[in-house]
């Protein structure tokens, strides 16, 4: 039996989400199931932390708790939840489409690095390392200097971050590239045959290449700093890496493209799944060509749109880069507009079968586009100076992750019968989707309105009418928790398929 | 109207809705129709798809160009660059450190145009100015070692107490990094 199945069976409560049968499809099912299950464990913790934030403000428990919880919430949601869920589903898809094993050393190393790294970071945050999931360099170092946390905590936190980044930037991309181009095909695993020309596979390969290419400079900078912290590199060697401007740029070149990579990957997956849910069984998109052009536009324009993170440094960021970032951000949206067209034209032409899986995928797509609009608005130089640093920006980062996660959760519904030989509970799934969508809209507009009203993000001491927006965030946050409980139940109450 | 759109953050919120609502209407109409009302393949003439394809993309591109072109006048980068040729701009320097601000001047007169030049000396901070009604006028991100100070030009049009805040998370007392500028 696969080690992964062994672990799932031993995990109380969450293990029930994936009653994976021990069979010949283990190599593509077992580890992805374990990863998806673990992602939901992180989600449960992080969601409670999410609703704790407005609670801390209402009960006046102090900014320190706010900063602890925002760091844990952001980090857990972005990495071991959203990213790990994506890796789980893409490994399963790559395995079953290309007939490659998703259970080798790379896969288990990814799992260990991601989850152990996230645990180390959690320990550091619990002992006071409150730097938010964007690290805010040079804050970690300055914080040691003025006594906010200890050197040991900094080393622990950075070690955790390094493990997480290694899993995302090296281990996962290399594994997907190996599966796509090198490993031997095993016909028994290839249950849903696809070629590398399929938009879904193209999106996946583009995504991992983005991670590898834009992440490597960050790994070099962060790696140098870490080796210095371990006492291996002398200070003289790492002065260049400790320059805040160097760090901030390599960080955002990666962080921005990380979101784009995740978006390209899921859009690709939608392109390959939608045709399988068409009412007339046509099994094809309105146009593969337009789908492909959209992916390429997203890829090319996203690479340099990261400048929108730095407009407000003007003139330290020369305005020409600001205008370039502005134009590229809107060009990205042209890729999204083509995607909207392809999806709607496909649905219009062939009709769709309204399964929960497809509905969650379409709902997630709507969430993704709504968020995209908030992104292009704040990418305009004039609007950016009004919104940067407000809840608008924080809300956009959060809801893009929720949208992408919702899309992968739809993919999980779609692949669940293949992964476990069971069918999800249809009516629980439908109400889960309903509440997820409503709570998404509620959270989204609460954050956007708070931003428009001038409520700062990451502020541990709310004032005046910020509490109104916080109240809405609490309410819709509870609703989102409820939606996830229903999602959880729709899997634990799944029924075995008998032939 | 256009001025409000770009100089008030609620203008951005309106722009958000103006893009989103048509998308939502069309998307829900198509999905509802083809999932529940009539999921048979549509007999739409293939020509029509290609018209709507080019029409849609042309619409998106034109809308994007218009939205951005109309905003150029209001971009703080442009305002600052234009003001550099004018004599009656008052230069004010702002220094941010954990967790307070230092200003070369804290009282202004209505009608006065000020160039704020701001820098941070320890970690990443920002210098954000809020109107007495609570809305954000601008924010400048201050990265230590950026080589040059960040700058913005602002004309005070109303008297009152303007709150200054740091909006880049900078540690345990980030929320306390506040100050007040007075406009008489
Ligand atoms: C379950 C309901 C949720 C609630 C009530 C909630 C609430 C919050 C709150 C209050 C903030 C802090 C805003 C600030 O002060 O700047 C926040 C930030 C954030 N949330 Fe959530 N959230 C929820 C779900 C999620 C989900 C599902 C994800 C990702 C998949 C997510 C990702 C994030 C991220 C990345 C941040 C930014 C953290 C930062 O700025 O450092 N949240 N959330
Ligand atoms: Cu600060």
XYZ file of C-alpha atoms and ligand atoms in Angstrom:
727
model
C 0.000 0.000 0.000
C 1.167 3.519 -0.722
C 2.648 5.417 2.202
C 0.354 8.307 1.364
C -2.790 6.184 1.744
C -1.415 4.889 5.004
C -1.111 8.422 6.338
C -4.578 9.473 5.122
C -6.167 6.499 6.880
C -4.518 7.450 10.150
C -5.584 11.095 10.106
C -8.718 11.554 12.184
C -11.569 13.614 10.743
C -9.855 15.011 7.632
C -8.783 11.515 6.545
C -12.454 10.845 5.829
C -12.354 13.259 2.891
C -10.299 10.847 0.819
C -11.239 7.214 1.271
C -8.819 6.268 -1.478
C -9.022 2.659 -2.625
C -5.823 0.719 -2.757
C -5.571 -0.108 -6.467
C -3.361 0.096 -9.535
C -4.066 3.838 -9.924
C -2.281 4.622 -6.640
C 0.672 6.255 -8.397
C -1.564 9.094 -9.651
C -4.085 9.183 -6.787
C -2.441 8.572 -3.438
C -0.065 11.509 -3.019
C -2.382 14.060 -4.632
C -5.111 12.946 -2.200
C -2.775 13.303 0.764
C -1.718 16.771 -0.388
C -5.275 17.942 -0.939
C -6.281 16.612 2.470
C -3.354 18.382 4.139
C -4.251 21.585 2.303
C -7.710 21.487 3.890
C -6.198 20.972 7.342
C -4.222 24.191 6.849
C -7.329 25.883 5.539
C -9.335 25.010 8.653
C -6.725 26.590 10.920
C -6.264 29.619 8.681
C -9.980 30.269 8.271
C -10.466 30.394 12.034
C -7.559 32.851 12.150
C -9.315 34.854 9.409
C -12.498 35.378 11.419
C -10.384 35.924 14.535
C -9.009 39.178 13.092
C -12.202 41.243 13.200
C -12.973 39.522 16.522
C -9.669 40.732 17.979
C -10.624 44.272 17.012
C -14.149 44.084 18.374
C -12.945 42.645 21.675
C -9.962 44.987 21.732
C -7.442 42.192 22.362
C -4.530 44.274 21.134
C -2.574 44.768 17.912
C -0.044 42.105 18.758
C -2.616 39.345 18.282
C -3.755 40.993 15.073
C -0.254 40.947 13.620
C 0.361 37.375 14.751
C -2.866 36.159 13.204
C -2.569 38.088 9.949
C 0.910 36.625 9.441
C -0.282 33.085 10.130
C -3.516 33.506 8.147
C -1.856 34.980 5.046
C 1.031 32.513 5.017
C -1.122 29.424 5.642
C -3.758 30.397 3.067
C -1.295 31.304 0.320
C 1.196 28.445 0.594
C 0.161 25.198 2.319
C -3.505 25.735 1.411
C -3.884 27.360 -2.019
C -0.544 26.382 -3.531
C -0.559 22.861 -2.125
C -4.113 22.268 -3.373
C -3.011 23.361 -6.846
C 0.013 21.044 -6.744
C -2.176 18.142 -5.629
C -4.597 18.573 -8.512
C -1.985 19.306 -11.145
C 0.087 16.260 -10.193
C -3.009 14.101 -10.437
C -3.941 15.613 -13.774
C -0.436 15.414 -15.230
C -0.179 11.816 -14.038
C -3.509 10.609 -15.372
C -3.323 12.587 -18.634
C 0.253 11.764 -19.554
C 0.499 8.354 -17.890
C 3.304 9.292 -15.503
C 3.775 8.392 -11.853
C 3.102 11.101 -9.287
C 4.559 9.246 -6.336
C 8.339 9.509 -6.631
C 10.953 11.203 -4.461
C 10.156 14.663 -5.884
C 6.555 14.351 -4.841
C 7.292 13.274 -1.288
C 10.042 15.891 -1.005
C 7.606 18.574 -2.120
C 5.163 17.432 0.526
C 7.781 17.426 3.285
C 9.396 20.744 2.333
C 6.069 22.552 1.979
C 4.516 21.297 5.191
C 7.579 21.174 7.421
C 8.581 24.618 6.129
C 5.128 25.995 6.895
C 5.295 24.427 10.367
C 8.682 26.009 11.124
C 7.369 29.382 9.983
C 4.299 28.877 12.178
C 6.519 28.170 15.201
C 8.519 31.318 14.481
C 5.347 33.410 14.193
C 3.998 31.941 17.413
C 7.186 33.042 19.131
C 6.780 36.596 17.881
C 8.029 36.747 14.268
C 5.199 38.969 12.986
C 6.363 39.974 9.504
C 3.275 39.117 7.352
C 3.502 36.611 4.521
C 5.275 39.166 2.320
C 8.180 39.370 4.832
C 8.518 43.169 4.334
C 12.308 42.906 4.100
C 14.382 44.390 5.846
C 11.817 44.203 8.672
C 12.911 40.700 9.836
C 16.452 41.983 10.391
C 15.453 45.423 11.723
C 13.109 43.645 14.130
C 16.038 41.765 15.688
C 17.912 45.051 15.976
C 15.178 46.821 17.915
C 14.165 43.854 20.016
C 10.842 42.863 18.397
C 11.953 39.236 18.098
C 15.122 37.238 18.655
C 17.818 36.187 16.222
C 16.898 32.534 16.822
C 13.303 33.274 15.800
C 14.510 35.000 12.644
C 16.656 31.992 11.719
C 13.756 29.629 12.386
C 11.341 31.740 10.323
C 13.742 32.141 7.406
C 14.512 28.411 7.410
C 10.804 27.682 7.148
C 10.361 30.191 4.326
C 13.371 28.723 2.500
C 11.886 25.209 2.624
C 8.512 26.445 1.362
C 10.115 28.440 -1.469
C 12.349 25.504 -2.460
C 9.300 23.289 -2.778
C 7.469 25.864 -4.927
C 10.299 27.170 -7.085
C 12.403 24.045 -7.656
C 10.872 20.738 -6.579
C 7.373 21.109 -8.019
C 8.349 22.730 -11.353
C 11.121 20.202 -11.942
C 8.749 17.314 -11.240
C 6.137 18.638 -13.696
C 8.803 19.232 -16.362
C 10.111 15.689 -15.833
C 6.606 14.284 -16.205
C 5.930 16.364 -19.302
C 9.125 15.691 -21.202
C 11.224 12.895 -19.771
C 9.638 10.111 -17.739
C 8.392 6.900 -19.393
C 4.683 6.603 -20.115
C 2.806 3.906 -18.241
C -0.376 3.057 -20.175
C -2.273 1.702 -17.179
C -2.036 5.116 -15.515
C -3.074 7.086 -18.589
C -6.791 7.066 -17.897
C -7.543 10.455 -19.513
C -5.121 10.690 -22.377
C -3.912 14.152 -23.418
C -1.024 15.418 -25.470
C 1.269 18.321 -24.722
C -0.656 20.325 -27.338
C -3.707 20.425 -25.092
C -4.263 23.939 -23.639
C -4.466 22.395 -20.166
C -1.011 20.893 -20.470
C 0.394 24.039 -22.084
C -0.945 26.131 -19.189
C 0.667 23.782 -16.703
C 4.062 23.905 -18.382
C 3.933 27.704 -18.728
C 3.014 27.950 -15.062
C 5.915 25.889 -13.773
C 8.379 27.632 -16.072
C 7.256 30.982 -14.659
C 7.827 29.701 -11.128
C 11.273 28.398 -11.984
C 12.432 31.421 -13.973
C 11.080 34.234 -11.818
C 11.736 32.362 -8.567
C 15.396 31.511 -9.063
C 16.677 35.075 -8.462
C 14.699 35.181 -5.218
C 16.199 31.837 -4.202
C 19.697 33.199 -4.827
C 19.079 36.321 -2.745
C 17.175 34.593 0.068
C 19.609 31.656 0.003
C 22.600 33.971 0.408
C 20.961 35.683 3.369
C 20.115 32.356 4.968
C 23.647 31.026 4.542
C 24.863 34.171 6.256
C 22.420 33.625 9.114
C 23.752 30.062 9.481
C 27.263 31.536 9.761
C 28.471 29.998 6.480
C 28.727 33.180 4.379
C 30.613 36.158 5.876
C 28.791 39.495 5.945
C 31.053 40.871 3.202
C 29.623 38.381 0.713
C 25.971 39.206 1.154
C 25.853 43.008 1.330
C 24.284 43.145 -2.136
C 21.541 40.702 -1.171
C 20.716 42.578 2.035
C 19.947 45.751 0.051
C 16.200 46.297 0.646
C 15.622 47.457 -2.936
C 17.238 44.278 -4.312
C 15.155 42.103 -2.039
C 11.861 43.911 -2.668
C 12.302 43.659 -6.434
C 13.256 39.985 -6.613
C 10.481 39.292 -4.145
C 7.724 41.005 -6.135
C 8.960 39.790 -9.492
C 8.395 36.336 -8.061
C 5.297 37.019 -5.947
C 3.444 38.766 -8.761
C 4.312 36.059 -11.253
C 3.445 33.364 -8.734
C -0.157 34.591 -8.835
C -0.022 34.769 -12.633
C 1.449 31.264 -12.827
C -1.355 29.949 -10.652
C -3.884 31.773 -12.820
C -2.427 30.491 -16.105
C -2.360 26.970 -14.741
C -5.988 27.006 -13.650
C -7.185 28.717 -16.838
C -5.465 25.934 -18.766
C -7.216 23.359 -16.597
C -10.583 25.039 -17.235
C -9.897 24.947 -20.973
C -9.372 21.225 -20.826
C -12.219 20.382 -18.449
C -15.066 22.518 -19.831
C -15.237 20.522 -23.105
C -15.908 17.358 -21.078
C -19.041 18.892 -19.552
C -20.822 19.935 -22.737
C -24.452 18.931 -23.256
C -23.971 17.720 -26.832
C -20.827 15.706 -26.033
C -18.765 17.758 -28.511
C -15.644 17.538 -26.298
C -14.065 20.616 -27.817
C -13.642 24.312 -27.126
C -15.140 26.959 -29.376
C -11.586 27.599 -30.536
C -8.331 26.067 -29.316
C -6.465 28.772 -31.183
C -8.045 31.666 -29.267
C -7.579 29.725 -26.029
C -3.897 29.353 -26.792
C -3.484 33.030 -27.744
C -5.084 34.007 -24.441
C -2.571 31.882 -22.514
C 0.339 33.401 -24.401
C -0.911 36.939 -23.830
C -1.279 36.228 -20.128
C 2.233 34.779 -20.013
C 4.020 37.546 -21.883
C 2.240 40.534 -20.368
C 2.328 39.276 -16.806
C 6.117 39.025 -16.756
C 6.657 42.788 -16.528
C 3.399 43.978 -15.021
C 4.886 43.501 -11.511
C 5.976 47.176 -11.634
C 2.487 48.029 -10.368
C 3.715 47.058 -6.893
C 6.126 49.991 -6.962
C 4.350 52.971 -8.574
C 4.211 54.845 -5.269
C 8.008 54.789 -4.954
C 8.099 57.512 -7.624
C 10.598 58.920 -8.579
C 12.727 56.195 -6.986
C 10.893 54.013 -9.492
C 11.300 56.003 -12.720
C 7.860 56.898 -14.054
C 8.542 55.118 -17.343
C 8.437 51.800 -15.459
C 5.208 52.863 -13.806
C 3.593 53.557 -17.176
C 4.953 50.282 -18.526
C 3.476 48.398 -15.564
C 0.172 50.175 -16.076
C -0.022 49.212 -19.749
C 1.083 45.611 -19.174
C -1.457 45.135 -16.398
C -4.261 46.137 -18.737
C -2.787 43.976 -21.488
C -3.039 41.017 -19.115
C -6.739 41.770 -18.920
C -6.984 41.481 -22.702
C -5.849 37.859 -22.248
C -8.595 37.459 -19.678
C -11.133 39.010 -22.059
C -10.245 36.421 -24.717
C -10.686 33.708 -22.110
C -14.148 35.020 -21.244
C -15.053 34.923 -24.907
C -13.817 31.359 -25.426
C -15.676 30.070 -22.395
C -18.947 31.809 -23.189
C -18.822 30.910 -26.881
C -18.174 27.254 -25.991
C -21.094 27.202 -23.566
C -23.361 28.992 -26.040
C -22.489 26.722 -28.892
C -22.768 23.350 -27.145
C -24.834 23.758 -23.952
C -23.617 22.451 -20.587
C -24.499 19.757 -18.091
C -25.055 21.466 -14.761
C -22.980 19.279 -12.432
C -21.626 20.641 -9.127
C -18.086 20.263 -10.468
C -18.787 22.434 -13.504
C -20.731 24.945 -11.461
C -17.938 25.401 -8.979
C -15.492 25.781 -11.864
C -17.677 28.420 -13.541
C -18.327 30.120 -10.208
C -14.606 30.185 -9.510
C -14.054 31.664 -12.948
C -16.537 34.455 -12.224
C -14.741 35.105 -8.919
C -11.441 35.235 -10.771
C -12.728 37.770 -13.316
C -14.390 39.975 -10.676
C -11.110 40.025 -8.792
C -9.251 40.752 -12.020
C -11.269 43.946 -12.407
C -10.211 45.090 -8.936
C -6.647 44.333 -10.010
C -6.707 46.427 -13.162
C -8.389 49.340 -11.407
C -5.609 49.477 -8.812
C -3.011 48.993 -11.587
C -3.841 52.397 -13.014
C -1.210 54.856 -11.781
C -3.746 57.516 -10.734
C -5.961 55.107 -8.794
C -2.997 53.311 -7.300
C -1.920 56.320 -5.247
C -5.426 56.346 -3.702
C -5.665 52.626 -3.026
C -2.185 51.245 -2.471
C -1.814 50.195 1.147
C -5.562 50.074 1.763
C -7.838 47.074 2.260
C -8.432 47.188 -1.503
C -4.912 45.863 -2.084
C -5.094 43.335 0.739
C -8.527 42.248 -0.431
C -7.358 41.742 -3.997
C -4.462 39.508 -2.861
C -6.884 37.508 -0.748
C -9.723 37.084 -3.221
C -7.506 36.092 -6.134
C -6.341 33.210 -3.946
C -9.914 32.366 -2.987
C -10.946 32.373 -6.661
C -8.065 30.130 -7.706
C -8.724 27.791 -4.784
C -12.427 27.616 -5.639
C -11.500 26.662 -9.199
C -9.243 23.865 -7.971
C -11.938 22.730 -5.561
C -14.214 22.429 -8.591
C -11.479 20.427 -10.328
C -11.302 18.220 -7.252
C -15.055 17.550 -7.519
C -14.537 16.685 -11.158
C -11.649 14.281 -10.545
C -12.948 12.873 -7.266
C -14.608 9.759 -8.733
C -11.377 8.830 -10.487
C -9.243 9.545 -7.433
C -11.351 7.613 -4.941
C -13.882 5.489 -6.827
C -16.615 7.408 -5.020
C -19.147 10.079 -5.950
C -19.577 13.281 -3.959
C -22.816 14.085 -2.161
C -24.632 16.118 -4.775
C -26.970 18.211 -2.648
C -24.323 19.095 -0.036
C -22.042 20.102 -2.890
C -24.697 22.375 -4.378
C -25.364 24.214 -1.152
C -21.649 24.495 -0.466
C -21.178 26.197 -3.833
C -24.072 28.553 -3.196
C -22.721 29.718 0.169
C -19.169 29.875 -1.105
C -20.216 32.187 -3.900
C -22.331 34.481 -1.733
C -19.655 34.687 0.969
C -17.063 35.414 -1.693
C -19.089 38.353 -3.010
C -19.624 39.590 0.545
C -15.944 39.413 1.476
C -14.878 40.884 -1.830
C -17.081 43.974 -1.727
C -16.416 44.514 1.993
C -12.685 44.687 1.324
C -13.086 46.877 -1.770
C -15.453 49.311 -0.044
C -13.195 49.444 3.017
C -10.304 50.315 0.710
C -12.302 53.004 -1.071
C -13.206 54.462 2.332
C -9.499 54.718 3.162
C -9.212 51.834 5.641
C -5.550 50.777 5.792
C -4.622 47.118 5.365
C -2.645 45.323 8.091
C -3.571 47.861 10.738
C -3.758 46.389 14.247
C -5.824 49.194 15.754
C -9.082 49.899 13.928
C -10.851 53.261 14.206
C -14.321 54.677 13.559
C -16.230 53.231 10.628
C -13.564 50.661 9.836
C -15.486 48.515 12.310
C -18.488 48.496 9.973
C -16.420 46.913 7.212
C -14.879 44.581 9.795
C -18.378 43.506 10.828
C -19.213 42.553 7.266
C -15.909 40.686 6.936
C -16.740 38.738 10.072
C -20.239 37.889 8.877
C -19.250 36.741 5.409
C -16.162 35.016 6.828
C -18.406 32.872 9.021
C -20.515 32.100 5.975
C -17.406 31.048 4.059
C -16.431 28.763 6.928
C -19.899 27.221 6.737
C -19.500 26.733 2.974
C -16.256 24.875 3.599
C -17.882 22.669 6.231
C -20.459 21.715 3.590
C -17.667 21.081 1.082
C -15.932 18.875 3.634
C -19.176 16.947 4.257
C -19.827 16.544 0.531
C -16.601 14.541 0.388
C -16.813 12.649 3.693
C -20.390 11.596 2.804
C -19.402 10.419 -0.669
C -20.700 7.051 -1.843
C -18.729 4.176 -3.294
C -19.313 3.583 -6.998
C -20.191 -0.025 -7.728
C -20.097 -1.341 -11.205
C -17.531 63.554 -12.966
C -14.242 62.470 -14.564
C -12.354 64.368 -11.914
C -14.302 62.572 -9.166
C -13.604 59.210 -10.812
C -9.854 59.645 -10.552
C -9.365 61.847 -7.509
C -11.626 60.042 -5.063
C -11.191 56.396 -4.142
C -14.965 55.884 -4.401
C -14.507 56.837 -8.050
C -12.360 53.718 -8.352
C -15.165 51.747 -6.723
C -17.619 53.047 -9.320
C -15.206 52.096 -12.101
C -15.001 48.626 -10.549
C -18.769 48.220 -10.752
C -18.950 49.673 -14.253
C -16.675 46.898 -15.511
C -18.127 44.121 -13.379
C -21.872 44.515 -13.754
C -22.069 44.058 -17.566
C -19.777 41.021 -17.273
C -21.962 39.480 -14.565
C -25.171 40.065 -16.527
C -23.849 38.494 -19.717
C -22.157 35.578 -17.966
C -25.191 34.642 -15.889
C -27.509 35.007 -18.845
C -25.433 32.645 -21.000
C -24.834 30.072 -18.267
C -28.444 30.108 -17.088
C -29.774 29.747 -20.611
C -27.456 26.953 -21.679
C -27.607 25.014 -18.407
C -31.284 25.281 -17.468
C -33.490 26.873 -20.122
C -32.290 25.203 -23.280
C -29.102 23.156 -23.142
C -29.442 22.049 -26.766
C -26.616 23.213 -29.038
C -27.393 26.720 -30.314
C -28.134 27.145 -33.992
C -26.314 30.471 -34.056
C -24.793 31.275 -37.430
C -20.971 30.737 -37.224
C -20.486 34.215 -38.763
C -22.080 35.716 -35.663
C -19.438 34.247 -33.369
C -16.681 35.911 -35.292
C -18.514 39.262 -35.309
C -19.030 39.126 -31.576
C -15.435 38.030 -31.078
C -13.967 41.025 -32.865
C -16.610 43.328 -31.439
C -15.858 42.204 -27.888
C -12.100 42.528 -28.180
C -12.375 45.920 -29.873
C -14.704 47.069 -27.097
C -12.304 45.882 -24.365
C -9.267 47.483 -25.951
C -11.055 50.792 -26.564
C -12.477 50.820 -23.031
C -9.030 50.205 -21.557
C -7.450 52.938 -23.646
C -10.155 55.453 -22.745
C -10.024 54.667 -19.014
C -6.257 55.086 -18.890
C -5.975 58.031 -21.238
C -8.553 59.961 -19.228
C -6.537 59.306 -16.073
C -3.228 60.707 -17.314
C -3.930 64.209 -16.050
C -4.530 62.864 -12.553
C -1.464 60.655 -12.280
C 0.661 61.952 -9.371
C 3.761 61.194 -11.438
C 2.562 63.641 -14.102
C 1.421 66.259 -11.580
C 4.803 66.138 -9.867
C 6.733 66.361 -13.129
C 4.669 69.391 -14.251
C 5.080 71.150 -10.905
C 8.870 70.968 -11.113
C 8.839 73.958 -13.459
C 6.660 76.076 -11.186
C 8.103 78.487 -8.614
C 5.469 78.604 -5.918
C 5.676 74.996 -4.807
C 6.758 74.606 -1.209
C 9.231 71.809 -0.547
C 8.635 69.802 2.623
C 10.818 66.945 3.730
C 9.447 63.924 5.547
C 11.531 61.292 7.307
C 9.966 58.030 8.419
C 11.483 55.711 10.989
C 10.113 53.042 13.332
C 7.627 54.304 14.486
C 7.244 58.024 13.846
C 7.519 60.761 11.222
C 9.591 63.955 11.164
C 8.408 66.910 9.062
C 10.238 70.072 8.131
C 6.861 71.817 8.324
C 3.493 70.833 9.805
C 1.172 73.785 9.148
C -0.132 74.763 5.737
C -2.520 77.261 4.246
C -5.536 76.556 2.094
C -4.524 76.916 -1.542
C -0.903 76.072 -0.892
C 0.836 73.628 -3.225
C 3.360 71.414 -1.459
C 5.947 68.974 -2.745
C 6.423 66.298 -0.081
C 9.750 64.540 -0.364
C 9.860 61.497 1.845
C 12.353 58.824 2.814
C 12.711 56.001 5.297
C 15.847 55.432 7.317
C 15.295 51.928 8.694
C 12.725 49.559 7.183
C 9.985 49.863 4.551
C 7.408 52.490 5.598
C 5.003 54.695 3.753
C 3.839 58.257 3.998
C 0.097 58.414 3.424
C -2.033 61.513 3.802
C -5.725 61.330 4.707
C -8.356 64.012 4.179
C -10.237 65.085 7.349
C -13.208 63.045 6.016
C -11.086 59.867 6.258
C -10.384 59.268 2.570
C -6.865 58.617 1.382
C -5.298 61.431 -0.667
C -2.117 59.606 -1.606
C 0.485 57.221 -0.298
C 4.206 57.044 -0.994
C 6.104 53.807 -0.457
C 9.462 54.409 1.203
C 12.098 51.739 0.695
C 15.340 52.462 2.555
C 18.312 52.815 0.251
C 16.129 53.608 -2.758
C 18.735 56.169 -3.819
C 16.287 59.022 -4.181
C 13.400 60.241 -2.069
C 9.835 59.553 -3.062
C 7.885 62.648 -4.014
C 4.349 63.829 -4.558
C 2.815 67.259 -5.158
C -0.400 68.123 -3.365
C -2.541 71.252 -3.251
C -4.544 71.756 -0.053
C -8.048 72.943 -0.890
C -9.798 72.646 2.468
C -8.839 73.563 6.028
C -8.753 70.904 8.733
C -6.693 68.246 10.466
C -5.126 65.847 7.998
C -4.021 62.471 9.349
C -0.690 61.004 8.281
C -0.261 57.237 8.479
C 2.237 54.567 7.581
C 0.584 51.980 5.336
C 3.462 49.548 4.885
C 3.470 47.058 7.736
C 6.576 47.823 9.802
C 6.333 45.843 13.051
C 4.692 45.828 16.460
C 3.807 49.544 16.570
C 2.933 49.984 12.896
C -0.606 51.256 13.687
C 0.834 53.886 16.044
C 2.907 55.439 13.283
C 0.554 58.417 12.887
C 0.674 62.171 12.925
C -1.460 65.191 12.081
C -0.882 68.063 9.675
C -2.903 71.228 10.096
C -4.288 73.250 7.205
C -5.531 76.724 8.094
C -12.768 32.255 5.862
C -12.991 33.516 5.793
C -11.915 34.570 5.767
C -11.865 35.705 6.545
C -12.877 36.139 7.587
C -10.667 36.417 6.205
C -10.274 37.612 6.786
C -9.119 38.296 6.511
C -8.704 39.519 7.145
C -9.478 40.256 8.219
C -7.513 39.866 6.611
C -6.637 41.037 7.037
C -6.841 42.277 6.260
C -5.878 43.330 6.700
O -5.946 43.814 7.849
O -5.030 43.735 5.889
C -7.158 38.867 5.643
C -6.012 38.872 4.881
C -5.658 37.869 3.977
N -6.393 36.735 3.670
Fe -8.169 36.225 4.466
N -9.994 35.718 5.238
C -10.732 34.583 4.926
C -10.412 33.629 3.982
C -9.250 33.620 3.210
C -8.944 32.659 2.203
C -9.836 31.485 1.787
C -7.724 32.994 1.696
C -6.882 32.326 0.612
C -7.182 31.270 -0.062
C -7.261 34.174 2.393
C -6.071 34.831 2.155
C -5.680 36.007 2.743
C -4.451 36.690 2.439
C -3.373 36.223 1.462
C -4.438 37.861 3.215
C -3.357 38.936 3.217
C -2.526 38.873 4.438
C -1.624 40.076 4.517
O -1.979 41.146 4.014
O -0.545 39.946 5.101
N -8.219 34.531 3.298
N -8.155 37.908 5.591
Cu 5.906 52.259 9.140
